[in-house]
Amino acid sequence: MGEFFQSLAAHSFLRNALFAGLLASVACGVVGTWVVTRRITVIAGSIAHAVLGGMGAAYYLRVVKHWEWLSPLHGAVAAALLAALAIGWMKSRGDEREDTVISAIWSIGIAIGVLFLFLTPGYKTDLMSYLFGNIVMVDAGALRLLVILDAIVLLAAAAFYNPLLAVCFDEEFARLRGINVQFFYTLLLCLTALTIVTLIYVVGVVMVIALITLPVSVAGRFSRKLWQMMLLSALLCGFLTTAGLAISYQPDLPVGATTILLTAVVYAAVSLGAGLHQRMHRRASTTAAADREGDKT
Amino acid sequence: MTAPDVTTVPAVSIRDLWFAYDGPPVLREVSFDLAAGDFVSIIGPNGGGKTTLLKLLLGLLSPTRGSLRVFGRAPDAARKRLGYMPQQISLDTSFPVTAIDIVLMGRLGNGFPAGPFRRADREAAETALRDVEAHDLRNRGFFSLSGGQRQRILIARALASGPDLLLLDEPTASLDPAVQDDLYELLTRLNRRMTIMLVSHDIGVVSKHVRTVVCVSGQVAIHPVEAISGELARVLFHGAEDVKLVRHDQCEGGHPGHPPGTRHATHTTAGHSERR
């Protein structure tokens, strides 16, 4: 791992990768907290896969139709926002088959992606990088985009912390207080969509959900307020992406997969630790209760 | 509660109200008035329309037919004067939120909801917490609190907006009898400055505290609570010992012609529905 830090000074691509991981962690911690507490991780999964369709279409248009100005990222952002708006609009209609449509968007996204990739010559080898991320290929332009996405997420979090908390905690009550629940729910979905696009650059489509939920779940165990959960999960996410990069560097392992497995290990360890702690705590209190019983007799 | 309302405008005024979700009517031919300052319990069997009636008053549902006025206005327009405590916050118990966070939610909707809460909002939330004698819990995690403490926090949230009518959906469900009594004591105290309407299953407990009972089972009739707590309870519920077990067909014999007024019970019959 020491070699990683030496190489960090020498290679700009490694520095870019490090910054990309840290920048993505900010959005991940903030939006992940909303996604987990509002229980829309499946929607996040659906949006993440719809992104693949947008990327495939954009790549096709760029390579085959020579739309040089169009990058896969544009396609990704467009597809993610489109999926978010569609799901938000469906909820506003009170459609009871919400989960069906969410699953449909999921698979249609992949299908479109695969179809366009098939039609685009010479692209197939790059598919792996969109599935599992290509953090070491992030350039300055992508870093700028990550900064912009972070700014949007943080601005929204600062401005609408209270109504978003209310919408996540008790939607009906928020509506009664005159909060435009539909607006804030759709805003939440759009922020989720933008964050997913951010994270795809770090860990890829397949891994997005793990990174947006697991660090947040760990942070949730140590938080009493929503902003604490956001801060803690952003810090944890930053640590995990950095550690994933460092660990995978020398053996030349795929960064995305390494990061996710590291995240899973931390999640499992904390869950296990919490379970043990709870059991011991319970045993301690029952022993204490038994002692009190003993004193009485 | 402003003084003129007590004497002039009824807190709730319903005329020939019908309501159906998709199927048969859940509520039909409902007409009654409730004076401002009253302490009312809505009782009736499961599926009888208690929560539906509450949601109509809140403007979350619209009547299929008929009119419903809250302080002389449409529910939507009167919403600012309503405080609401839902039956259950069905959430994961790991939601990171403290008592004061929740009470502050009662202050939302005063202007465009951007930026942090203002000092006046924070002070109103602190006052609401003192009103329910739970100020010491302000920084505790909500889900680390006991059932009774949680109910107090949710009542404080409803109070934070300074309502004139407090609507509570089964505030004492699944609480110990002693905790229930404490909560009713609190509500009785709050009733000095606002109209209170609560849904309850337990006529035995309710009749000790409220002044008017509204019996809802499709139709509605209103009775003074003295009558409810005495012989009328047995008439209304066909001698059922435990009102919690009352079925649709046991809440019948409405009194649609009964003149509305204070110290009355409202009684509603007919209309079968699985949904509330």
XYZ file of C-alpha atoms in Angstrom:
573
model
C 0.000 0.000 0.000
C 2.996 2.249 0.542
C 3.721 2.016 -3.139
C 0.241 3.394 -3.820
C 0.966 6.626 -1.981
C 4.316 7.006 -3.735
C 2.640 6.472 -7.083
C 0.009 9.016 -6.125
C 2.604 11.769 -6.383
C 3.932 10.442 -9.676
C 0.744 9.653 -11.609
C -2.011 12.151 -12.263
C -4.459 9.390 -13.196
C -4.208 8.051 -9.651
C -4.771 11.500 -8.178
C -7.802 11.917 -10.431
C -9.086 8.563 -9.276
C -8.644 9.573 -5.643
C -10.466 12.889 -6.158
C -13.230 11.164 -8.116
C -13.767 8.751 -5.236
C -13.870 11.529 -2.652
C -16.181 13.722 -4.731
C -18.551 10.845 -5.396
C -18.599 10.086 -1.659
C -20.132 13.476 -0.864
C -23.169 12.878 -3.060
C -23.282 9.239 -2.018
C -23.510 10.055 1.705
C -26.137 12.778 1.349
C -28.411 11.188 -1.227
C -27.838 7.653 0.074
C -29.240 8.775 3.422
C -32.468 9.897 1.763
C -32.655 6.785 -0.375
C -32.245 4.475 2.612
C -34.579 6.337 4.991
C -37.237 6.901 2.331
C -36.817 3.250 1.314
C -36.377 3.754 -2.395
C -33.302 1.596 -2.941
C -35.185 -0.424 -5.547
C -36.012 2.786 -7.404
C -32.323 3.674 -7.211
C -31.546 0.264 -8.748
C -34.046 0.866 -11.514
C -32.572 4.264 -12.327
C -29.033 2.845 -12.245
C -29.923 0.336 -14.928
C -31.894 2.795 -17.032
C -28.602 4.708 -17.202
C -27.066 1.888 -19.198
C -29.685 2.451 -21.905
C -28.853 6.141 -22.100
C -25.129 5.442 -22.252
C -25.551 2.862 -24.990
C -27.720 5.174 -27.065
C -25.302 8.071 -26.670
C -22.346 5.884 -27.591
C -24.137 4.595 -30.650
C -25.015 8.113 -31.830
C -21.452 9.274 -31.236
C -19.672 6.421 -32.996
C -22.104 5.434 -35.741
C -23.935 8.727 -36.391
C -20.857 10.870 -35.641
C -22.514 13.095 -33.052
C -19.074 13.985 -31.721
C -20.344 16.438 -29.077
C -22.360 13.710 -27.377
C -20.638 11.750 -24.613
C -21.965 8.674 -22.824
C -22.285 10.847 -19.721
C -24.889 13.016 -21.457
C -26.860 9.924 -22.306
C -26.491 8.679 -18.732
C -27.759 11.922 -17.187
C -30.676 12.115 -19.630
C -31.725 8.502 -19.039
C -31.413 8.802 -15.256
C -33.514 11.966 -15.085
C -36.066 10.533 -17.489
C -36.440 7.412 -15.337
C -36.722 9.541 -12.170
C -39.401 11.779 -13.663
C -41.333 8.783 -14.981
C -41.367 7.116 -11.569
C -42.288 10.377 -9.847
C -45.100 11.057 -12.291
C -46.420 7.534 -11.840
C -46.533 7.981 -8.072
C -48.473 11.214 -8.465
C -51.160 9.284 -10.308
C -51.426 6.914 -7.356
C -50.712 3.905 -9.506
C -50.781 0.802 -7.354
C -48.616 -1.121 -9.808
C -45.663 1.101 -9.037
C -43.250 -1.794 -8.513
C -44.125 -3.267 -11.916
C -43.180 -0.079 -13.705
C -40.007 0.255 -11.641
C -38.962 -3.238 -12.694
C -39.938 -2.509 -16.299
C -37.718 0.585 -16.402
C -34.933 -1.557 -14.939
C -35.007 -4.195 -17.643
C -35.883 -1.886 -20.537
C -32.828 0.197 -19.646
C -30.523 -2.791 -19.841
C -32.175 -4.026 -23.057
C -31.712 -0.672 -24.793
C -28.117 -0.521 -23.587
C -27.280 -3.992 -24.828
C -28.988 -3.393 -28.189
C -27.073 -0.183 -28.891
C -23.805 -1.702 -27.748
C -24.414 -4.542 -30.161
C -25.013 -2.065 -32.979
C -21.913 -0.013 -32.139
C -18.690 -1.389 -33.620
C -15.594 -1.774 -31.448
C -17.285 -0.912 -28.177
C -17.778 -4.235 -26.480
C -14.557 -4.300 -24.479
C -15.493 -1.023 -22.804
C -18.740 -2.460 -21.514
C -16.963 -3.924 -18.499
C -15.857 -0.466 -17.409
C -19.463 0.758 -17.325
C -20.548 -2.275 -15.415
C -17.736 -2.161 -12.896
C -16.453 1.395 -13.137
C -13.322 2.933 -14.562
C -12.160 5.238 -11.846
C -8.540 5.162 -13.026
C -9.673 6.544 -16.397
C -11.433 9.602 -14.974
C -10.147 12.798 -16.590
C -10.282 16.448 -15.552
C -13.531 16.981 -17.453
C -15.265 14.231 -15.520
C -13.926 15.658 -12.266
C -15.478 19.021 -13.129
C -18.807 17.289 -13.710
C -18.521 15.551 -10.351
C -17.928 18.920 -8.683
C -21.039 20.338 -10.365
C -23.150 17.342 -9.323
C -21.904 17.640 -5.739
C -22.723 21.335 -5.712
C -26.297 20.609 -6.838
C -26.766 17.874 -4.237
C -25.322 19.946 -1.373
C -27.306 23.004 -2.367
C -30.534 21.026 -2.406
C -29.668 19.417 0.923
C -28.933 22.774 2.532
C -31.989 24.518 1.139
C -34.565 21.754 1.565
C -33.266 19.772 4.538
C -36.456 20.258 6.571
C -39.140 19.502 3.972
C -37.153 16.535 2.647
C -36.813 15.152 6.176
C -40.566 15.544 6.655
C -41.346 13.870 3.319
C -39.050 10.944 4.183
C -40.385 10.574 7.714
C -44.135 11.090 7.331
C -45.397 12.029 3.902
C -49.043 12.424 4.895
C -48.230 14.853 7.680
C -45.944 16.831 5.373
C -48.827 17.134 2.901
C -51.117 18.383 5.666
C -48.584 21.072 6.547
C -48.906 22.354 2.994
C -45.639 20.867 1.734
C -45.717 20.056 -1.977
C -44.924 16.386 -1.422
C -44.964 15.545 -5.115
C -42.368 18.212 -5.879
C -40.020 17.127 -3.117
C -40.390 13.437 -3.886
C -39.569 14.073 -7.540
C -36.671 16.298 -6.489
C -35.413 13.425 -4.347
C -35.636 11.046 -7.303
C -33.787 13.477 -9.566
C -31.022 13.967 -6.993
C -30.810 10.192 -6.705
C -30.532 9.946 -10.486
C -27.702 12.495 -10.617
C -25.856 10.744 -7.801
C -26.148 7.415 -9.548
C -24.586 8.909 -12.658
C -21.773 10.205 -10.456
C -21.245 6.840 -8.855
C -21.257 4.942 -12.132
C -17.941 6.641 -12.891
C -16.502 5.302 -9.687
C -17.866 1.813 -9.273
C -20.055 1.126 -12.296
C -23.720 0.335 -12.771
C -23.660 -3.022 -11.027
C -22.041 -1.683 -7.864
C -23.916 1.574 -7.436
C -26.560 0.212 -5.123
C -24.114 -1.344 -2.680
C -22.183 1.903 -2.294
C -25.301 4.035 -1.956
C -26.869 1.808 0.704
C -24.245 -0.108 2.709
C -22.109 2.795 4.021
C -25.347 4.632 4.833
C -26.713 1.659 6.753
C -23.493 1.490 8.757
C -23.659 5.227 9.449
C -27.298 4.907 10.496
C -26.287 2.801 13.464
C -24.276 5.658 14.885
C -26.573 8.561 14.024
C -29.416 10.197 15.889
C -30.096 12.886 13.339
C -30.378 12.772 9.577
C -27.477 15.177 8.952
C -25.215 13.079 11.164
C -26.070 10.074 9.046
C -25.237 12.054 5.887
C -21.897 13.271 7.218
C -20.865 9.924 8.633
C -21.754 7.968 5.511
C -19.947 10.489 3.293
C -16.812 10.104 5.422
C -17.128 6.319 5.405
C -17.735 6.278 1.663
C -14.661 8.452 1.113
C -12.586 6.136 3.245
C -13.871 3.055 1.414
C -13.267 4.380 -2.104
C -9.751 5.498 -1.118
C -8.982 2.203 0.582
C -10.411 0.296 -2.381
C -8.111 2.205 -4.717
C -5.059 1.661 -2.500
C -5.659 -2.039 -1.922
C -6.330 -2.829 -5.572
C -3.354 -0.826 -6.910
C -0.396 -3.135 -6.358
C -2.017 -6.488 -7.193
C -3.717 -4.677 -10.124
C -7.240 -5.758 -9.167
C -10.429 -4.166 -10.536
C -11.008 -1.114 -8.303
C -14.816 -1.214 -8.358
C -15.134 -4.827 -7.309
C -12.454 -4.421 -4.633
C -14.186 -1.360 -3.198
C -17.542 -3.095 -3.016
C -16.162 -6.170 -1.314
C -14.408 -3.925 1.187
C -17.712 -2.121 1.784
C -19.488 -5.416 2.277
C -16.855 -6.545 4.798
C -17.253 -3.328 6.813
C -21.045 -3.627 6.658
C -20.990 -7.251 7.786
C -18.505 -6.534 10.585
C -20.544 -3.621 11.943
C -23.836 -5.547 11.692
C -22.293 -8.523 13.439
C -20.741 -6.294 16.096
C -24.037 -4.522 16.691
C -25.855 -7.850 16.975
C -23.345 -9.142 19.522
C -23.463 -5.891 21.451
C -27.239 -6.066 21.593
C -27.211 -9.659 22.753
C -24.668 -8.934 25.459
C -26.603 -5.862 26.501
C -29.790 -7.910 26.739
C -28.063 -10.635 28.698
C -26.609 -8.028 31.042
C -29.999 -6.491 31.665
C -31.718 -9.829 32.200
C -28.955 -10.831 34.602
C -29.435 -7.558 36.426
C -33.189 -8.166 36.538
C -32.597 -11.680 37.840
C -30.295 -10.251 40.505
C -32.993 -7.849 41.584
C -35.464 -10.719 41.736
C -32.950 -12.618 43.848
C -32.604 -9.674 46.227
C -36.337 -9.590 46.823
C -36.574 -13.224 47.885
C -59.012 29.214 19.840
C -60.346 32.662 19.209
C -63.278 33.848 21.257
C -65.866 34.540 18.503
C -65.678 30.964 17.229
C -66.895 29.566 20.509
C -70.212 31.273 20.210
C -70.792 31.599 16.477
C -69.129 29.201 14.048
C -69.244 25.474 14.825
C -65.876 23.706 14.751
C -67.294 21.057 12.459
C -70.453 21.220 10.399
C -71.429 18.336 8.131
C -74.550 18.242 5.951
C -75.811 15.156 4.124
C -72.307 13.836 3.519
C -71.700 10.640 1.554
C -68.364 9.054 0.923
C -67.283 6.003 -1.065
C -63.823 4.835 -2.135
C -64.576 2.629 -5.139
C -67.289 0.321 -3.907
C -70.296 0.874 -1.625
C -70.511 4.016 0.494
C -68.379 3.994 3.641
C -70.305 6.954 5.031
C -73.839 7.968 4.124
C -76.339 10.624 5.122
C -73.979 12.099 7.676
C -75.144 15.362 9.201
C -73.970 16.848 12.469
C -72.459 19.918 14.092
C -69.799 20.095 16.745
C -69.396 23.271 18.761
C -66.003 24.860 19.141
C -64.422 23.891 22.441
C -65.995 20.451 22.502
C -64.118 17.294 23.478
C -65.309 14.604 21.100
C -64.592 10.945 20.612
C -65.371 9.137 17.400
C -66.182 5.534 18.167
C -67.445 2.662 16.079
C -66.509 -0.703 14.621
C -63.524 -1.387 12.397
C -64.343 -0.418 8.840
C -67.161 1.781 10.093
C -65.570 4.915 8.681
C -63.891 6.525 11.692
C -60.568 7.197 10.031
C -62.369 8.079 6.797
C -64.316 10.745 8.675
C -61.049 12.081 10.119
C -59.421 12.185 6.692
C -62.429 14.016 5.275
C -62.083 16.614 8.020
C -58.395 16.973 7.199
C -59.160 17.399 3.505
C -57.106 14.334 2.596
C -60.298 12.895 1.091
C -63.183 14.725 -0.572
C -66.835 13.897 0.052
C -68.604 12.059 -2.743
C -71.669 14.140 -1.914
C -72.727 16.710 0.621
C -70.863 19.450 2.450
C -68.298 19.538 5.190
C -67.138 22.711 6.902
C -64.385 23.173 9.433
C -64.718 26.498 11.262
C -67.090 27.514 8.487
C -64.600 26.857 5.697
C -63.677 24.036 3.347
C -61.192 21.622 5.006
C -58.414 22.659 2.613
C -58.799 26.280 3.615
C -59.045 25.449 7.324
C -55.985 23.199 7.306
C -53.821 25.785 9.036
C -56.128 25.627 12.042
C -55.954 21.845 12.312
C -53.505 19.767 14.279
C -53.280 16.100 13.379
C -51.814 13.086 15.079
C -51.881 9.955 12.899
C -52.626 6.507 14.237
C -49.240 5.036 13.561
C -45.986 6.175 12.088
C -45.192 3.051 10.141
C -41.494 3.481 9.708
C -38.332 1.594 10.307
C -37.385 2.112 13.918
C -33.873 3.105 12.900
C -34.914 6.374 11.262
C -32.430 8.907 12.610
C -34.697 11.569 14.029
C -34.924 13.230 17.447
C -38.029 14.358 19.313
C -37.430 18.028 18.526
C -36.918 17.213 14.831
C -40.391 15.713 14.745
C -42.074 18.530 16.647
C -40.474 21.030 14.273
C -42.217 19.285 11.377
C -45.391 20.819 12.800
C -43.915 24.214 11.942
C -43.511 23.460 8.254
C -45.792 25.150 5.777
C -45.288 28.677 7.121
C -44.049 30.150 3.863
C -41.798 28.535 1.276
C -40.001 25.699 3.023
C -36.398 26.636 2.244
C -33.523 27.092 4.657
C -33.374 26.414 8.391
C -36.249 26.922 10.817
C -36.669 30.418 12.193
C -36.328 31.307 15.838
C -40.115 31.657 16.192
C -40.532 28.115 14.853
C -37.998 26.738 17.306
C -39.641 28.536 20.202
C -43.083 27.257 19.196
C -41.718 23.711 19.068
C -40.130 24.063 22.517
C -43.409 25.393 23.888
C -45.325 22.493 22.369
C -42.915 20.077 24.030
C -43.498 21.782 27.379
C -47.265 21.617 26.813
C -47.084 17.836 26.619
C -44.566 17.701 29.497
C -41.904 16.133 27.337
C -39.370 18.924 27.072
C -36.671 16.794 28.690
C -36.986 14.343 25.780
C -36.212 16.948 23.132
C -32.846 15.549 22.064
C -33.670 11.890 22.500
C -33.906 9.635 19.468
C -37.607 9.244 18.702
C -37.488 5.474 18.381
C -35.649 5.060 21.680
C -38.727 6.450 23.472
C -41.530 4.451 25.071
C -44.968 4.208 23.437
C -46.474 6.848 25.712
C -43.537 9.202 25.207
C -43.786 8.841 21.441
C -47.488 9.721 21.554
C -46.654 12.861 23.502
C -44.071 13.873 20.922
C -46.583 13.324 18.106
C -49.180 15.377 20.000
C -46.562 18.097 20.428
C -45.971 18.026 16.669
C -49.712 18.541 16.138
C -49.694 21.391 18.690
C -46.676 23.154 17.239
C -48.728 24.907 14.578
C -51.096 26.348 17.203
C -54.246 24.550 16.046
C -57.831 25.356 17.050
C -58.983 21.828 16.344
C -56.853 18.844 17.336
C -57.593 15.585 15.522
C -56.106 12.382 16.936
C -56.407 8.913 15.440
C -56.373 6.326 18.233
C -53.890 8.180 20.426
C -54.068 5.611 23.209
C -54.025 2.382 21.210
C -51.604 -0.199 22.625
C -50.729 1.857 25.708
C -50.895 0.744 29.348
C -54.074 1.908 31.143
C -52.030 4.154 33.439
C -50.287 5.797 30.472
C -53.680 6.138 28.754
C -55.062 8.017 31.760
C -52.073 10.375 31.760
C -52.627 11.062 28.088
C -56.345 11.798 28.580
C -55.458 14.124 31.443
C -53.152 15.973 29.083
C -55.873 16.160 26.418
C -58.417 17.413 28.946
C -56.011 20.202 29.842
C -55.440 21.040 26.172
C -59.215 21.046 25.642
C -59.396 24.300 27.634
C -57.908 26.098 24.683
C -58.915 24.025 21.659
C -61.521 21.678 20.270
C -60.410 18.064 20.424
C -61.666 15.175 18.352
C -60.184 11.718 18.732
C -60.839 8.294 17.316
C -61.040 5.525 19.867
C -62.044 1.916 20.151
C -62.476 2.027 23.872
C -65.756 3.616 24.890
C -65.151 2.705 28.516
C -62.046 4.860 28.826
C -63.274 7.566 26.493
C -66.584 8.179 28.278
C -64.714 9.178 31.433
C -63.049 12.062 29.655
C -64.918 13.329 26.598
C -68.155 15.282 26.462
C -69.525 14.152 23.125
C -69.416 10.788 21.437
C -69.781 10.412 17.691
C -70.689 6.863 16.789
C -69.696 6.031 13.230
C -70.788 2.953 11.370
C -71.791 4.088 7.913
C -74.205 6.669 9.292
C -73.595 9.032 12.162
C -75.620 9.992 15.200
C -74.717 12.204 18.114
C -75.393 11.644 21.814
C -74.514 13.239 25.129
C -71.785 11.315 26.815
C -73.817 10.823 30.030
C -76.206 8.684 28.066
C -73.367 6.824 26.346
C -71.614 5.974 29.550
C -74.863 4.686 31.053
C -77.642 2.639 29.582
C -77.241 3.886 26.044
C -73.900 2.158 25.670
C -75.639 -1.146 26.093
C -78.390 -0.132 23.692
C -75.916 1.067 21.094
C -73.758 -1.970 21.302
C -76.405 -4.564 22.158
C -74.916 -5.140 25.547
C -71.456 -5.904 24.296
C -69.106 -6.000 27.252
C -66.064 -5.067 25.253
C -66.699 -2.383 22.705
C -63.431 -3.211 21.017
C -65.177 -6.299 19.687
C -68.119 -4.420 18.190
C -68.997 -5.530 14.676
C -70.710 -3.665 11.842
C -74.167 -4.946 12.679
C -73.892 -4.075 16.333
C -73.652 -0.353 15.899
C -77.110 0.442 14.640
C -80.255 2.423 15.395
C -78.897 5.816 14.433
C -80.673 9.006 15.354
C -80.391 11.096 12.204
C -83.061 13.479 13.418
C -81.291 14.248 16.657
C -80.638 17.968 16.953
C -76.962 18.809 16.856
C -75.353 20.551 19.759
C -72.915 20.221 22.585
C -72.695 17.248 24.902
C -73.960 14.875 22.316
C -72.859 11.622 20.844
C -73.064 11.169 17.131
C -73.999 7.742 15.963
C -73.588 6.305 12.502
C -74.863 3.064 11.049
C -75.012 0.907 7.924
C -72.582 0.873 5.014
C -70.224 -2.069 5.036
C -66.736 -1.674 3.807
C -63.421 -3.304 4.375
C -61.589 -0.065 3.877
C -61.413 2.748 6.306
